[in-house]
Amino acid sequence: MTIELSPTEWRKELISFSKNGFTSSDIICYKNKAPEQLVNPNDIKRIKDAFMKDCNENRIKRRAQYDMRMIQMRPLFAGLPQFEKICKNRDNFFVDSCCKTYLLRDDEDEDKDKDIYEDSDMDKLHEKVIDLKYIINLCGYNLTKLDVQAYPFSEIMPLINNNCPNLEILLLAFKEIESQDFENVFSNISHLMSLTIQWRCEYSTLPDTLAKSLEQVGGTLDYFYLQCISKNNVLCLPNSLALAFLRFVVLKRLRIHGFEPSQLLIGAIGLMENLVNLSFFFSWKKHQMIPKKIDMHPIGYLKNLEMLNIDIDSGVTDEFLINLSNNARKLKRLLIIDTYITDKGIDALKNLKGLKTYPGKVIMKKYKYNIKLD
């Protein structure tokens, strides 16, 4: 019979298991080796078979590793049947990550965008959320990665902030929100390096409370991905977000997809001195007759850019490309989509000696150039 541990002993046991699991010499990587580069088309079957064999062997090894970890965790299960039940569910990746990661996943056949849920769907989600909140309350202090995109409700945010101070990677989604849920919502998460927010709200953009709270991770955030998947409405990011962007002093990778840009936001991005990778995408809705004119000129001052993707039919001009070529000397990959470029702008890009085609050409809606990099 396993003796129940005191809360202090249990915490020490969990931290010890988590630490030893990651430093073990026989740990099995979850990334399968990529197929070797194809040289002869006749080798396709051989390479595919070898890759599948490697995947199957790793799957068997990972299962054995999981079983061993479950045995090692037995002292942690005493008196905690719900914790044991959660650990038996490999979909959450909790045990496989040595209790460092928790993934709240949708069922494979579940439509993230559907508005009407069957009772069975709600029951499944409710059970998953109960498990999620249980783990956050019990051992959120040990988590370094949390993915809760399958639960797009802002009410989870205060719980995460209060119990998960060591998070480094956080993936969120929001479909139903309350502004007060975002007040000081990152105040306790002082190690956050990667943040993904998927915005599913149809009629409201980011509240100012969330924009203000983002300032709290400005000193640590390395990667920020902000995606809007509104089907019918044009959502513009609040101007208050520009103030948060000015606090992102170590940000290297920024992706903004689906939101209508504002000039104030572009200006703030242009001041991110450490930015290396910038992706900016916006798809105009069919009913939006006149696209807003945006001046992309501030982005041309980013000297450390290595990758730039501007998929917006506005603001990319010859003058912008000339400015970019004079400043972004480290630029390696460039994708722009626009209708206002002439040979003058394309010629300016030839000054970027490190530029590589992406993928093979800089693409525009009216023009397609294959830049020769002499």
Short mmCIF file of C-alpha atoms in Angstrom, two decimals:
data_model
loop_
_atom_site.label_atom_id
_atom_site.label_comp_id
_atom_site.label_asym_id
_atom_site.label_seq_id
_atom_site.Cartn_x
_atom_site.Cartn_y
_atom_site.Cartn_z
CA MET A 1 0.00 0.00 0.00
CA THR A 2 1.38 3.38 -1.03
CA ILE A 3 1.57 5.96 1.75
CA GLU A 4 -0.01 9.32 1.04
CA LEU A 5 2.49 12.17 0.98
CA SER A 6 2.05 15.46 2.77
CA PRO A 7 1.54 18.49 0.48
CA THR A 8 5.18 19.52 1.00
CA GLU A 9 6.49 16.00 0.34
CA TRP A 10 4.25 15.65 -2.69
CA ARG A 11 5.55 18.87 -4.20
CA LYS A 12 9.17 17.83 -3.65
CA GLU A 13 8.46 14.42 -5.19
CA LEU A 14 6.85 15.96 -8.27
CA ILE A 15 9.66 18.46 -8.81
CA SER A 16 12.25 15.70 -8.38
CA PHE A 17 10.49 13.43 -10.88
CA SER A 18 10.15 16.28 -13.36
CA LYS A 19 13.80 17.29 -13.06
CA ASN A 20 15.22 13.75 -13.21
CA GLY A 21 13.02 12.83 -16.16
CA PHE A 22 14.41 15.64 -18.28
CA THR A 23 18.03 14.99 -17.37
CA SER A 24 17.85 11.23 -17.89
CA SER A 25 20.38 9.91 -20.41
CA ASP A 26 17.85 7.52 -21.97
CA ILE A 27 15.17 10.13 -22.70
CA ILE A 28 13.51 9.60 -26.07
CA CYS A 29 13.08 12.60 -28.34
CA TYR A 30 9.62 13.28 -29.74
CA LYS A 31 10.92 14.62 -33.02
CA ASN A 32 11.47 11.90 -35.58
CA LYS A 33 14.47 12.25 -37.83
CA ALA A 34 13.53 13.97 -41.06
CA PRO A 35 13.79 11.95 -44.26
CA GLU A 36 17.13 12.26 -46.00
CA GLN A 37 17.34 14.60 -48.95
CA LEU A 38 16.03 13.02 -52.13
CA VAL A 39 18.75 12.46 -54.70
CA ASN A 40 17.30 9.80 -56.97
CA PRO A 41 13.53 9.61 -57.63
CA ASN A 42 13.86 5.83 -57.48
CA ASP A 43 14.77 6.18 -53.80
CA ILE A 44 11.34 7.55 -52.82
CA LYS A 45 9.97 4.22 -51.58
CA ARG A 46 13.17 3.31 -49.75
CA ILE A 47 13.33 6.66 -47.95
CA LYS A 48 9.62 6.59 -47.10
CA ASP A 49 9.86 3.05 -45.72
CA ALA A 50 12.91 3.95 -43.63
CA PHE A 51 11.18 7.03 -42.25
CA MET A 52 8.03 5.08 -41.32
CA LYS A 53 10.14 2.40 -39.66
CA ASP A 54 11.91 5.05 -37.60
CA CYS A 55 8.56 6.58 -36.59
CA ASN A 56 7.16 3.21 -35.54
CA GLU A 57 10.26 2.33 -33.53
CA ASN A 58 10.17 5.67 -31.74
CA ARG A 59 6.46 5.23 -31.03
CA ILE A 60 7.17 1.92 -29.31
CA LYS A 61 10.07 3.41 -27.35
CA ARG A 62 7.99 6.40 -26.26
CA ARG A 63 5.24 4.09 -25.04
CA ALA A 64 7.77 2.12 -22.99
CA GLN A 65 9.15 5.39 -21.62
CA TYR A 66 5.64 6.51 -20.66
CA ASP A 67 4.93 3.21 -18.88
CA MET A 68 8.17 3.53 -16.91
CA ARG A 69 7.31 7.07 -15.86
CA MET A 70 3.86 5.99 -14.68
CA ILE A 71 5.56 3.43 -12.43
CA GLN A 72 7.92 6.10 -11.10
CA MET A 73 4.95 8.37 -10.37
CA ARG A 74 3.05 5.86 -8.22
CA PRO A 75 3.90 7.66 -4.95
CA LEU A 76 2.23 10.76 -6.40
CA PHE A 77 -1.03 8.93 -7.12
CA ALA A 78 -1.75 7.91 -3.51
CA GLY A 79 -4.98 9.56 -2.40
CA LEU A 80 -5.30 11.46 -5.71
CA PRO A 81 -7.42 9.34 -8.08
CA GLN A 82 -8.22 12.28 -10.34
CA PHE A 83 -4.53 13.07 -10.77
CA GLU A 84 -3.88 9.44 -11.71
CA LYS A 85 -6.77 9.50 -14.19
CA ILE A 86 -5.38 12.63 -15.84
CA CYS A 87 -1.92 11.08 -16.09
CA LYS A 88 -3.38 8.05 -17.88
CA ASN A 89 -4.58 10.33 -20.68
CA ARG A 90 -1.61 10.69 -23.01
CA ASP A 91 -3.39 13.27 -25.16
CA ASN A 92 -2.56 15.96 -22.63
CA PHE A 93 1.20 15.22 -22.92
CA PHE A 94 1.53 15.73 -19.18
CA VAL A 95 3.44 12.57 -18.25
CA ASP A 96 5.37 12.48 -21.53
CA SER A 97 6.71 15.95 -20.71
CA CYS A 98 7.60 14.98 -17.14
CA CYS A 99 4.74 17.15 -15.85
CA LYS A 100 6.08 20.28 -17.57
CA THR A 101 3.44 20.57 -20.32
CA TYR A 102 -0.34 20.38 -20.38
CA LEU A 103 -2.33 20.37 -23.63
CA LEU A 104 -6.10 20.75 -23.68
CA ARG A 105 -6.91 19.28 -27.06
CA ASP A 106 -10.03 19.16 -29.20
CA ASP A 107 -11.33 15.85 -30.42
CA GLU A 108 -10.04 15.17 -33.93
CA ASP A 109 -13.49 15.55 -35.46
CA GLU A 110 -14.46 18.63 -33.47
CA ASP A 111 -15.05 21.86 -35.39
CA LYS A 112 -13.43 24.74 -33.51
CA ASP A 113 -15.59 27.30 -35.26
CA LYS A 114 -19.01 25.78 -34.83
CA ASP A 115 -21.49 27.86 -32.85
CA ILE A 116 -23.80 25.06 -31.72
CA TYR A 117 -22.47 22.22 -29.61
CA GLU A 118 -24.24 18.94 -28.96
CA ASP A 119 -24.79 17.95 -25.34
CA SER A 120 -22.16 15.23 -25.70
CA ASP A 121 -19.62 17.79 -26.94
CA MET A 122 -20.30 20.05 -23.97
CA ASP A 123 -20.01 17.13 -21.57
CA LYS A 124 -16.61 16.18 -23.02
CA LEU A 125 -15.39 19.77 -22.88
CA HIS A 126 -16.68 20.18 -19.34
CA GLU A 127 -14.79 17.08 -18.20
CA LYS A 128 -11.60 18.26 -19.89
CA VAL A 129 -11.88 21.69 -18.29
CA ILE A 130 -12.36 20.13 -14.87
CA ASP A 131 -9.12 18.20 -15.38
CA LEU A 132 -7.35 21.32 -16.65
CA LYS A 133 -8.33 23.41 -13.65
CA TYR A 134 -7.42 20.55 -11.33
CA ILE A 135 -3.87 20.38 -12.73
CA ILE A 136 -3.46 24.16 -12.66
CA ASN A 137 -4.54 24.31 -9.02
CA LEU A 138 -2.57 21.24 -7.96
CA CYS A 139 0.76 21.76 -9.73
CA GLY A 140 0.55 24.75 -12.05
CA TYR A 141 3.82 25.97 -10.53
CA ASN A 142 5.62 23.14 -12.35
CA LEU A 143 4.25 23.87 -15.83
CA THR A 144 6.44 25.58 -18.42
CA LYS A 145 4.08 25.08 -21.38
CA LEU A 146 0.29 25.35 -21.43
CA ASP A 147 -2.01 25.05 -24.44
CA VAL A 148 -5.67 25.86 -23.69
CA GLN A 149 -6.81 26.86 -27.19
CA ALA A 150 -9.57 24.24 -26.99
CA TYR A 151 -11.19 26.30 -24.20
CA PRO A 152 -11.81 29.78 -25.70
CA PHE A 153 -13.18 31.50 -22.61
CA SER A 154 -11.42 34.33 -20.81
CA GLU A 155 -12.52 33.19 -17.34
CA ILE A 156 -9.57 30.77 -17.28
CA MET A 157 -7.02 33.60 -17.35
CA PRO A 158 -6.94 34.67 -13.66
CA LEU A 159 -6.52 31.02 -12.67
CA ILE A 160 -3.52 30.65 -14.98
CA ASN A 161 -1.91 33.85 -13.77
CA ASN A 162 -2.32 32.95 -10.10
CA ASN A 163 -1.02 29.38 -10.35
CA CYS A 164 1.43 29.12 -13.27
CA PRO A 165 4.31 31.52 -12.53
CA ASN A 166 6.92 29.51 -14.45
CA LEU A 167 5.21 29.35 -17.83
CA GLU A 168 7.51 29.93 -20.78
CA ILE A 169 5.08 28.99 -23.58
CA LEU A 170 1.37 29.84 -23.51
CA LEU A 171 -1.21 29.22 -26.24
CA LEU A 172 -4.65 30.82 -25.85
CA ALA A 173 -7.89 31.24 -27.78
CA PHE A 174 -10.86 33.46 -27.03
CA LYS A 175 -14.41 33.29 -28.30
CA GLU A 176 -16.29 34.55 -25.24
CA ILE A 177 -14.65 37.20 -23.09
CA GLU A 178 -15.15 39.48 -20.12
CA SER A 179 -12.86 42.50 -20.08
CA GLN A 180 -12.13 42.24 -16.35
CA ASP A 181 -10.70 38.73 -16.83
CA PHE A 182 -7.66 40.32 -18.49
CA GLU A 183 -6.76 42.85 -15.82
CA ASN A 184 -3.12 42.33 -14.75
CA VAL A 185 -3.41 38.86 -16.23
CA PHE A 186 0.33 38.38 -16.79
CA SER A 187 1.51 39.99 -13.57
CA ASN A 188 2.65 36.68 -12.06
CA ILE A 189 4.06 35.09 -15.23
CA SER A 190 7.54 36.55 -15.28
CA HIS A 191 9.28 33.98 -17.51
CA LEU A 192 6.95 33.96 -20.53
CA MET A 193 8.88 33.78 -23.80
CA SER A 194 6.28 32.59 -26.32
CA LEU A 195 2.64 33.73 -26.51
CA THR A 196 0.01 32.72 -29.07
CA ILE A 197 -3.48 34.25 -29.04
CA GLN A 198 -6.15 33.04 -31.45
CA TRP A 199 -9.04 35.51 -31.56
CA ARG A 200 -12.41 33.90 -32.40
CA CYS A 201 -14.71 36.73 -31.29
CA GLU A 202 -16.89 37.90 -34.17
CA TYR A 203 -17.92 41.30 -32.89
CA SER A 204 -15.19 42.58 -30.57
CA THR A 205 -11.47 43.10 -30.78
CA LEU A 206 -8.89 42.83 -28.01
CA PRO A 207 -10.06 44.77 -24.94
CA ASP A 208 -7.81 47.49 -23.58
CA THR A 209 -7.37 45.46 -20.39
CA LEU A 210 -5.62 42.71 -22.37
CA ALA A 211 -3.52 45.18 -24.35
CA LYS A 212 -2.44 46.85 -21.12
CA SER A 213 -1.60 43.53 -19.47
CA LEU A 214 0.65 42.53 -22.36
CA GLU A 215 3.06 45.22 -21.21
CA GLN A 216 3.82 42.97 -18.22
CA VAL A 217 5.64 40.40 -20.40
CA GLY A 218 7.50 42.93 -22.55
CA GLY A 219 10.83 42.17 -20.91
CA THR A 220 10.77 38.42 -21.60
CA LEU A 221 8.60 37.78 -24.67
CA ASP A 222 10.60 36.47 -27.63
CA TYR A 223 7.71 35.27 -29.84
CA PHE A 224 4.20 36.72 -30.23
CA TYR A 225 1.56 35.34 -32.60
CA LEU A 226 -1.78 37.15 -32.78
CA GLN A 227 -4.37 35.60 -35.10
CA CYS A 228 -7.94 36.67 -35.86
CA ILE A 229 -10.23 34.14 -37.53
CA SER A 230 -13.40 36.24 -37.72
CA LYS A 231 -15.45 34.98 -40.66
CA ASN A 232 -17.58 38.00 -41.41
CA ASN A 233 -16.29 41.10 -39.67
CA VAL A 234 -13.27 43.35 -39.98
CA LEU A 235 -11.56 43.73 -36.62
CA CYS A 236 -8.93 46.39 -36.00
CA LEU A 237 -6.40 46.09 -33.22
CA PRO A 238 -6.82 48.70 -30.47
CA ASN A 239 -4.38 51.61 -30.43
CA SER A 240 -3.56 50.71 -26.83
CA LEU A 241 -1.75 47.64 -28.17
CA ALA A 242 0.86 49.95 -29.70
CA LEU A 243 1.87 50.99 -26.18
CA ALA A 244 2.39 47.33 -25.27
CA PHE A 245 4.49 46.81 -28.39
CA LEU A 246 6.83 49.56 -27.26
CA ARG A 247 7.53 47.44 -24.15
CA PHE A 248 8.50 44.37 -26.20
CA VAL A 249 12.20 45.12 -25.90
CA VAL A 250 13.47 41.57 -26.56
CA LEU A 251 10.87 40.41 -29.09
CA LYS A 252 12.44 38.68 -32.09
CA ARG A 253 9.47 37.07 -33.85
CA LEU A 254 6.11 38.74 -34.47
CA ARG A 255 3.18 37.37 -36.46
CA ILE A 256 -0.07 39.32 -36.85
CA HIS A 257 -2.64 37.59 -39.02
CA GLY A 258 -6.22 38.53 -39.79
CA PHE A 259 -6.49 41.86 -37.97
CA GLU A 260 -6.87 45.16 -39.83
CA PRO A 261 -3.67 47.15 -39.33
CA SER A 262 -3.51 50.67 -37.97
CA GLN A 263 -0.86 53.28 -38.63
CA LEU A 264 -0.10 53.63 -34.93
CA LEU A 265 0.55 49.90 -34.69
CA ILE A 266 2.87 49.93 -37.71
CA GLY A 267 4.78 52.79 -36.13
CA ALA A 268 5.25 50.83 -32.91
CA ILE A 269 6.45 47.76 -34.80
CA GLY A 270 8.98 49.93 -36.59
CA LEU A 271 10.59 50.67 -33.20
CA MET A 272 11.17 47.00 -32.27
CA GLU A 273 14.94 47.06 -32.66
CA ASN A 274 15.50 43.35 -31.97
CA LEU A 275 12.85 42.05 -34.38
CA VAL A 276 14.23 39.32 -36.64
CA ASN A 277 11.11 37.73 -38.12
CA LEU A 278 7.97 39.72 -39.01
CA SER A 279 4.85 38.32 -40.66
CA PHE A 280 1.91 40.61 -41.30
CA PHE A 281 -1.17 39.22 -43.07
CA PHE A 282 -4.63 40.63 -43.58
CA SER A 283 -7.39 39.42 -45.89
CA TRP A 284 -9.89 42.10 -46.86
CA LYS A 285 -13.54 41.01 -46.56
CA LYS A 286 -15.66 40.97 -49.70
CA HIS A 287 -17.92 43.77 -48.46
CA GLN A 288 -14.97 46.02 -47.64
CA MET A 289 -14.91 48.24 -50.72
CA ILE A 290 -12.02 50.63 -50.00
CA PRO A 291 -8.96 49.22 -48.18
CA LYS A 292 -7.46 51.55 -45.61
CA LYS A 293 -4.21 53.11 -46.78
CA ILE A 294 -1.34 52.12 -44.52
CA ASP A 295 2.19 53.47 -44.70
CA MET A 296 4.61 50.58 -44.14
CA HIS A 297 7.59 52.94 -44.16
CA PRO A 298 8.42 52.50 -40.41
CA ILE A 299 9.06 48.79 -40.92
CA GLY A 300 11.82 49.68 -43.34
CA TYR A 301 13.94 50.91 -40.41
CA LEU A 302 14.21 47.48 -38.76
CA LYS A 303 17.93 46.75 -39.06
CA ASN A 304 17.94 43.22 -37.65
CA LEU A 305 15.21 41.76 -39.85
CA GLU A 306 16.06 38.44 -41.47
CA MET A 307 12.58 37.39 -42.60
CA LEU A 308 9.73 39.68 -43.68
CA ASN A 309 6.28 38.67 -44.92
CA ILE A 310 3.82 41.47 -45.76
CA ASP A 311 0.64 40.01 -47.21
CA ILE A 312 -1.35 43.26 -47.32
CA ASP A 313 -2.38 45.06 -50.49
CA SER A 314 -1.57 48.48 -49.08
CA GLY A 315 1.45 50.52 -48.11
CA VAL A 316 4.25 48.60 -49.84
CA THR A 317 5.78 51.03 -52.32
CA ASP A 318 9.06 51.60 -54.12
CA GLU A 319 10.04 54.06 -51.40
CA PHE A 320 9.39 51.42 -48.75
CA LEU A 321 11.60 48.87 -50.53
CA ILE A 322 14.37 51.43 -50.99
CA ASN A 323 14.25 52.26 -47.29
CA LEU A 324 14.21 48.56 -46.42
CA SER A 325 17.23 47.81 -48.59
CA ASN A 326 19.18 50.65 -46.96
CA ASN A 327 18.53 49.41 -43.42
CA ALA A 328 17.68 45.70 -43.29
CA ARG A 329 21.09 44.48 -44.39
CA LYS A 330 20.58 41.10 -42.70
CA LEU A 331 17.40 40.31 -44.65
CA LYS A 332 17.46 36.78 -46.07
CA ARG A 333 13.86 36.04 -46.98
CA LEU A 334 11.21 38.41 -48.26
CA LEU A 335 7.61 37.92 -49.37
CA ILE A 336 5.52 40.94 -50.30
CA ILE A 337 2.12 41.09 -51.97
CA ASP A 338 1.18 44.42 -53.49
CA THR A 339 0.25 46.25 -56.68
CA TYR A 340 2.30 49.43 -56.33
CA ILE A 341 5.81 48.19 -57.04
CA THR A 342 7.87 49.08 -60.10
CA ASP A 343 11.29 48.03 -61.30
CA LYS A 344 12.73 50.85 -59.19
CA GLY A 345 11.71 49.10 -55.99
CA ILE A 346 12.81 45.69 -57.21
CA ASP A 347 16.21 47.04 -58.24
CA ALA A 348 16.70 48.40 -54.72
CA LEU A 349 16.35 44.89 -53.29
CA LYS A 350 19.37 43.75 -55.26
CA ASN A 351 21.48 45.68 -52.77
CA LEU A 352 20.58 43.10 -50.14
CA LYS A 353 23.41 40.64 -50.76
CA GLY A 354 22.12 38.08 -48.27
CA LEU A 355 18.60 37.97 -49.69
CA LYS A 356 17.31 34.59 -50.75
CA THR A 357 14.17 34.02 -52.78
CA TYR A 358 11.05 33.10 -50.80
CA PRO A 359 10.39 30.64 -52.28
CA GLY A 360 12.31 31.54 -55.38
CA LYS A 361 10.63 34.87 -56.05
CA VAL A 362 9.22 38.01 -54.49
CA ILE A 363 5.52 37.79 -55.30
CA MET A 364 3.06 40.56 -56.01
CA LYS A 365 -0.53 40.54 -57.23
CA LYS A 366 0.27 42.26 -60.51
CA TYR A 367 3.97 41.57 -60.86
CA LYS A 368 6.07 38.47 -60.43
CA TYR A 369 9.79 39.04 -60.25
CA ASN A 370 12.52 36.48 -59.91
CA ILE A 371 15.32 38.55 -58.45
CA LYS A 372 18.76 37.51 -59.60
CA LEU A 373 21.15 37.79 -56.72
CA ASP A 374 24.47 38.42 -58.43
#
